[in-house]
Coordinates of C-alpha atoms and ligand atoms in Angstrom, one line a residue:
M1 CA -106.6 150.7 -141.8
K2 CA -103.4 152.4 -141.3
L3 CA -100.0 150.6 -142.1
I4 CA -96.9 151.4 -139.9
E5 CA -93.9 150.6 -142.1
G6 CA -90.9 150.5 -139.9
K7 CA -88.9 151.2 -143.0
S8 CA -89.9 155.1 -143.5
I9 CA -89.8 155.4 -139.5
A10 CA -86.4 153.9 -139.5
E11 CA -85.0 156.2 -142.4
T12 CA -86.1 159.4 -140.2
V13 CA -84.0 157.5 -137.4
Y14 CA -81.2 157.5 -139.7
G15 CA -81.5 160.6 -141.2
E16 CA -81.1 162.2 -137.1
C17 CA -78.4 160.0 -136.9
L18 CA -76.5 161.1 -139.9
E19 CA -77.0 164.7 -138.7
S20 CA -75.4 164.3 -135.4
F21 CA -72.7 161.8 -136.9
E22 CA -71.8 164.5 -138.9
E23 CA -71.5 167.0 -135.8
L24 CA -69.5 164.5 -133.9
K25 CA -66.8 164.0 -137.0
A26 CA -66.4 167.7 -137.7
A27 CA -65.8 167.9 -134.1
G28 CA -62.8 165.1 -134.2
F29 CA -65.1 162.2 -132.8
L30 CA -65.8 159.1 -134.7
P31 CA -68.9 157.0 -132.9
G32 CA -67.7 153.1 -132.8
L33 CA -69.4 150.1 -132.2
A34 CA -68.5 146.5 -131.0
V35 CA -70.6 143.6 -131.6
V36 CA -69.6 140.3 -129.9
L37 CA -70.7 137.1 -131.5
V38 CA -70.6 133.7 -129.9
G39 CA -71.3 130.4 -132.0
E40 CA -72.6 130.0 -135.3
D41 CA -76.5 130.6 -134.9
P42 CA -77.7 131.3 -138.5
A43 CA -80.1 134.2 -137.2
S44 CA -77.6 135.7 -135.1
R45 CA -74.8 135.9 -137.5
A46 CA -77.8 137.4 -139.9
Y47 CA -78.4 140.1 -137.2
V48 CA -75.1 141.0 -136.6
G49 CA -74.4 141.1 -140.6
S50 CA -77.4 143.8 -141.1
K51 CA -75.5 145.7 -137.7
E52 CA -72.2 146.0 -139.4
K53 CA -73.5 146.8 -142.5
K54 CA -75.4 149.7 -141.2
C55 CA -72.6 151.1 -139.3
Q56 CA -70.7 151.0 -142.7
E57 CA -73.7 153.0 -144.4
L58 CA -73.4 155.7 -141.6
G59 CA -69.3 155.7 -141.7
M60 CA -69.2 154.5 -138.0
H61 CA -66.4 152.7 -136.9
S62 CA -67.1 149.2 -136.3
V63 CA -65.7 146.1 -134.9
K64 CA -67.0 142.5 -135.0
I65 CA -65.8 139.6 -132.8
E66 CA -66.6 136.6 -133.3
L67 CA -65.7 133.8 -131.0
P68 CA -66.2 129.8 -131.1
A69 CA -69.3 128.4 -129.5
E70 CA -67.4 126.4 -126.9
T71 CA -65.6 130.1 -125.6
K72 CA -65.1 129.9 -121.9
Q73 CA -66.9 132.5 -119.6
E74 CA -63.7 134.2 -118.3
D75 CA -62.7 134.3 -121.8
L76 CA -65.7 136.3 -123.1
H77 CA -65.5 138.5 -120.1
Q78 CA -61.9 139.6 -121.0
V79 CA -63.2 140.5 -124.3
I80 CA -65.8 142.8 -122.8
L81 CA -63.4 144.3 -120.6
D82 CA -61.0 145.0 -123.3
L83 CA -63.7 146.5 -125.2
N84 CA -64.7 148.7 -122.2
A85 CA -60.9 150.0 -122.3
D86 CA -61.2 150.8 -125.8
E87 CA -61.2 154.4 -126.7
T88 CA -62.4 153.9 -130.1
I89 CA -65.8 151.9 -129.3
H90 CA -68.7 153.7 -127.5
G91 CA -71.0 150.9 -128.0
I92 CA -70.9 147.3 -127.0
L93 CA -73.7 144.6 -128.2
V94 CA -73.4 140.9 -127.2
Q95 CA -75.3 139.6 -129.6
L96 CA -78.2 137.3 -127.4
P97 CA -78.6 134.2 -127.1
L98 CA -75.1 132.9 -125.9
P99 CA -74.7 129.2 -126.1
N100 CA -76.2 127.6 -123.4
H101 CA -72.9 126.8 -121.2
L102 CA -72.4 130.7 -120.8
D103 CA -73.9 133.1 -118.0
E104 CA -75.5 135.9 -120.0
D105 CA -76.2 138.1 -116.9
A106 CA -72.7 137.6 -116.0
V107 CA -71.6 138.9 -119.3
I108 CA -73.9 141.8 -119.3
L109 CA -72.8 142.8 -115.9
R110 CA -69.3 143.5 -117.1
I111 CA -70.3 145.9 -119.8
D112 CA -69.4 149.6 -119.0
P113 CA -72.8 151.0 -118.7
A114 CA -72.0 154.1 -120.5
K115 CA -71.2 151.7 -123.3
D116 CA -74.2 149.3 -123.1
V117 CA -76.1 150.3 -126.2
D118 CA -78.3 147.3 -126.0
G119 CA -79.8 148.9 -122.4
L120 CA -79.6 145.7 -120.7
H121 CA -77.2 146.5 -118.0
P122 CA -79.1 146.9 -114.7
V123 CA -77.9 150.4 -114.5
N124 CA -79.5 151.3 -117.6
L125 CA -82.8 149.4 -116.7
G126 CA -82.5 151.0 -113.5
K127 CA -82.5 154.3 -115.3
L128 CA -85.5 153.2 -117.3
A129 CA -87.5 152.4 -114.3
M130 CA -86.4 155.9 -112.9
D131 CA -87.4 158.2 -116.2
D132 CA -83.7 159.3 -116.0
P133 CA -83.0 160.0 -119.8
T134 CA -79.1 159.7 -119.5
G135 CA -79.6 156.1 -119.7
F136 CA -80.1 153.6 -122.8
A137 CA -83.3 151.9 -123.4
P138 CA -83.3 148.5 -125.1
C139 CA -83.6 148.8 -128.7
T140 CA -86.8 147.0 -129.9
P141 CA -89.0 148.1 -127.0
S142 CA -87.7 151.7 -127.8
G143 CA -88.0 151.4 -131.9
C144 CA -91.8 150.2 -130.9
Q145 CA -92.4 153.5 -128.9
R146 CA -90.8 155.7 -131.7
M147 CA -93.2 154.3 -134.4
L148 CA -96.3 154.9 -132.2
V149 CA -95.2 158.5 -131.7
E150 CA -94.1 159.3 -135.6
S151 CA -97.1 157.6 -136.5
G152 CA -99.2 160.2 -134.1
I153 CA -100.7 157.7 -132.2
E154 CA -101.8 159.1 -128.5
T155 CA -100.6 157.0 -125.9
S156 CA -101.1 159.5 -123.1
G157 CA -104.0 157.5 -121.2
A158 CA -104.1 155.2 -123.3
N159 CA -104.9 151.6 -122.4
V160 CA -101.9 149.6 -123.6
V161 CA -101.6 145.9 -123.2
I162 CA -98.3 144.0 -123.9
V163 CA -98.5 140.2 -124.6
G164 CA -94.9 139.1 -123.0
R165 CA -92.8 139.8 -120.2
S166 CA -89.2 139.5 -121.2
L167 CA -86.9 142.1 -120.4
L168 CA -85.5 142.4 -123.9
V169 CA -88.9 143.4 -125.1
G170 CA -92.3 143.2 -122.6
K171 CA -91.0 144.5 -119.5
S172 CA -88.8 147.3 -120.7
L173 CA -91.5 148.7 -123.0
A174 CA -94.1 148.7 -120.4
L175 CA -91.6 150.7 -118.2
L176 CA -91.5 153.2 -121.6
M177 CA -94.6 153.2 -122.1
M178 CA -95.9 154.2 -118.4
G179 CA -92.5 156.6 -118.3
K180 CA -93.5 160.7 -118.6
G181 CA -91.9 161.1 -121.8
E182 CA -93.1 161.4 -125.4
G183 CA -94.8 158.2 -126.2
G184 CA -95.2 157.5 -122.7
N185 CA -98.0 158.2 -119.8
A186 CA -100.1 155.1 -121.0
T187 CA -102.0 152.6 -118.4
V188 CA -99.9 149.9 -119.0
T189 CA -101.3 145.8 -118.4
I190 CA -98.4 143.2 -119.0
A191 CA -100.2 139.6 -120.0
H192 CA -98.0 136.7 -120.1
S193 CA -98.4 132.9 -120.3
R194 CA -100.0 132.7 -117.1
T195 CA -102.5 135.2 -117.7
K196 CA -106.2 134.2 -117.2
D197 CA -108.6 134.8 -120.2
L198 CA -106.1 136.7 -122.4
K199 CA -108.7 137.6 -124.8
A200 CA -111.0 139.6 -122.2
V201 CA -107.4 141.3 -121.2
T202 CA -106.3 142.1 -124.6
R203 CA -109.8 143.5 -126.1
E204 CA -109.4 146.2 -123.5
A205 CA -106.4 147.5 -125.1
D206 CA -106.4 151.0 -127.5
I207 CA -102.8 149.7 -128.1
L208 CA -102.0 146.0 -128.4
V209 CA -98.4 144.6 -128.5
A210 CA -97.5 141.3 -129.4
A211 CA -94.1 140.0 -128.0
I212 CA -94.6 136.3 -127.8
G213 CA -92.7 134.2 -130.2
I214 CA -95.6 132.2 -131.4
P215 CA -96.5 132.9 -135.0
H216 CA -100.3 134.1 -135.4
F217 CA -100.8 133.8 -131.9
I218 CA -102.8 137.0 -131.9
G219 CA -106.5 136.6 -133.8
P220 CA -109.4 138.9 -134.4
D221 CA -111.1 137.8 -131.2
H222 CA -107.8 139.4 -129.2
V223 CA -108.4 142.5 -130.9
K224 CA -111.0 145.7 -129.8
E225 CA -112.3 147.2 -133.0
G226 CA -110.5 150.5 -133.7
A227 CA -107.6 149.1 -131.7
V228 CA -103.6 149.6 -132.5
V229 CA -101.6 146.6 -133.0
V230 CA -97.8 146.3 -132.7
D231 CA -96.6 143.3 -133.8
V232 CA -92.8 142.5 -132.2
G233 CA -92.5 138.9 -133.0
I234 CA -90.3 137.6 -136.0
N235 CA -91.2 133.8 -136.6
R236 CA -89.6 131.9 -139.5
I237 CA -92.3 129.1 -140.7
A238 CA -92.0 126.6 -143.4
D239 CA -93.5 127.7 -146.6
P240 CA -93.1 125.4 -149.6
T241 CA -94.1 128.0 -151.7
A242 CA -91.6 130.5 -150.7
P243 CA -88.1 130.8 -152.5
R244 CA -86.2 129.5 -149.5
G245 CA -88.9 127.2 -148.5
S246 CA -89.9 129.3 -145.4
R247 CA -90.8 132.8 -144.6
L248 CA -91.2 135.1 -141.5
V249 CA -94.4 135.8 -139.9
G250 CA -95.2 137.8 -136.8
D251 CA -97.1 137.1 -133.6
V252 CA -100.5 138.5 -135.0
D253 CA -102.4 137.2 -137.8
F254 CA -102.4 140.1 -140.0
D255 CA -104.5 139.2 -142.7
A256 CA -107.3 137.9 -140.1
V257 CA -106.7 140.9 -137.7
K258 CA -106.1 144.1 -140.0
D259 CA -109.5 145.2 -140.8
K260 CA -110.5 145.4 -137.3
C261 CA -107.6 147.7 -136.4
E262 CA -107.1 151.5 -136.8
A263 CA -103.2 151.0 -137.4
I264 CA -101.1 147.8 -137.3
T265 CA -97.3 147.1 -137.9
P266 CA -96.1 144.3 -140.6
V267 CA -93.9 141.6 -140.4
P268 CA -91.3 141.7 -142.0
G269 CA -91.1 145.5 -142.5
G270 CA -92.7 146.6 -139.3
V271 CA -90.7 146.8 -135.8
G272 CA -87.9 144.5 -136.9
R273 CA -86.6 147.5 -139.1
M274 CA -86.5 149.6 -135.9
T275 CA -84.4 147.5 -133.9
I276 CA -81.0 148.6 -135.5
A277 CA -82.4 152.2 -136.2
M278 CA -82.0 152.3 -132.6
L279 CA -78.8 150.8 -131.8
M280 CA -77.3 153.4 -134.0
A281 CA -79.1 156.0 -132.2
N282 CA -78.2 154.8 -129.0
T283 CA -74.3 154.3 -130.3
I284 CA -74.2 158.0 -131.7
R285 CA -76.0 159.2 -128.4
A286 CA -73.0 157.0 -126.4
C287 CA -70.7 159.2 -128.1
R288 CA -72.0 162.1 -127.7
L289 CA -72.2 161.4 -123.8
K290 CA -68.5 160.6 -123.6
E291 CA -67.0 163.3 -125.3
G292 CA -69.5 165.7 -123.3
L293 CA -71.3 166.9 -126.9
Ligands
LIG1 P1 -89.1 135.5 -125.0 O1 -89.7 134.1 -125.1 O2 -88.3 135.7 -123.9 O3 -90.8 136.0 -124.1 C1 -91.8 135.8 -124.5 C2 -93.3 135.9 -123.6 O4 -94.3 135.3 -124.7 C3 -93.0 135.4 -122.2 O5 -92.9 136.5 -121.4 C4 -94.0 134.5 -122.1 O6 -94.8 134.6 -120.8 C5 -94.9 135.2 -123.1 N1 -95.9 134.0 -123.5 C6 -95.6 132.8 -124.0 N2 -96.7 131.9 -124.4 C7 -97.9 132.6 -124.1 C8 -99.1 132.5 -123.9 N3 -99.3 131.3 -124.7 N4 -100.0 133.2 -123.7 C9 -99.4 134.9 -123.6 N5 -97.9 135.1 -123.2 C10 -97.5 133.9 -123.7 O7 -89.5 136.2 -126.3 P2 -88.9 137.6 -126.5 O8 -87.3 137.8 -126.8 O9 -89.8 138.8 -125.7 O10 -89.4 137.7 -128.0 C11 -90.8 137.8 -128.8 C12 -90.8 137.8 -130.0 O11 -90.5 138.8 -130.3 C13 -90.1 136.4 -130.8 O12 -90.8 136.1 -132.1 C14 -89.0 137.3 -131.2 O13 -88.5 136.9 -132.4 C15 -89.3 138.7 -131.3 N6 -88.3 139.6 -131.3 C16 -88.1 140.5 -132.0 C17 -87.3 141.7 -132.1 C18 -87.4 142.7 -133.2 O14 -86.1 143.3 -133.6 N7 -88.4 142.7 -133.9 C19 -86.5 141.8 -131.1 C20 -86.7 140.9 -130.1 C21 -87.4 139.7 -130.1

């Protein structure tokens, strides 16, 4: 069994980012990312902190806008419109989920598609569906695809089963993997909460992706001998033996499944590492596209 580690592959992406960043700087341009955080959700706060830290490490211009949980829809729209007009900002990310009273789709629609580095604006999702490389693909799915490519796993003609149909992960990854680019050309099946006989479906997978949000949901009965397993899940479970009383686990029961796999991603240290790397890559590309480089 080969362990597909996110850290080293993310480092490769950061290396490319740095190279591109230096070129931009030499040409007089500084890529800038704005992250908008509404409310106090601790997980969202931690994600935003990591994104800010990575921007600083790369030397990128970074702006964090923190708004109270009771922020009104119109006020959030105005923040987005101001960032759209800000020449120093090339990428805008609104940390999801937003508090319940806010309409996420309406907010995403306000983001200039050329600055939508999270890839969730309908223009970018349309470009993804059209195999148009000028768009931005969502970061977690493109991170999964990059992991497979960097690990030398053949996707062309492979049977890929993705469990989970969210736009953020499952549906977008399906579009990427059935696309014609590198890491694509797969035969993709999406399974979800209404799928009948899920185990029979997932056992057909050469590459099985779990994006469900249920700890240890995928067990050995779901996995074909010799399959590649990509675990997108990040779930916090109670663990009295852990220093914080809890720990992170994936959607795959790693210990029970690993010996059946040709390759598998761990949690933590797998897909999660890639998401921020792809965000940085998208932001630098947004800057290049804007400046015509
Ligand atoms: P979501 O809740 O939007 O979607 C979950 C999907 O799982 C749904 O499509 C649902 O149909 C499917 N599902 C639920 N129960 C099922 C069942 N019993 N059988 C089959 N399918 C079932 O979640 P999401 O935003 O797509 O996130 C999924 C997981 O990935 C979560 O653990 C989340 O924390 C994690 N995640 C990780 C990253 C990262 O950076 N690694 C990024 C985003 C999400």
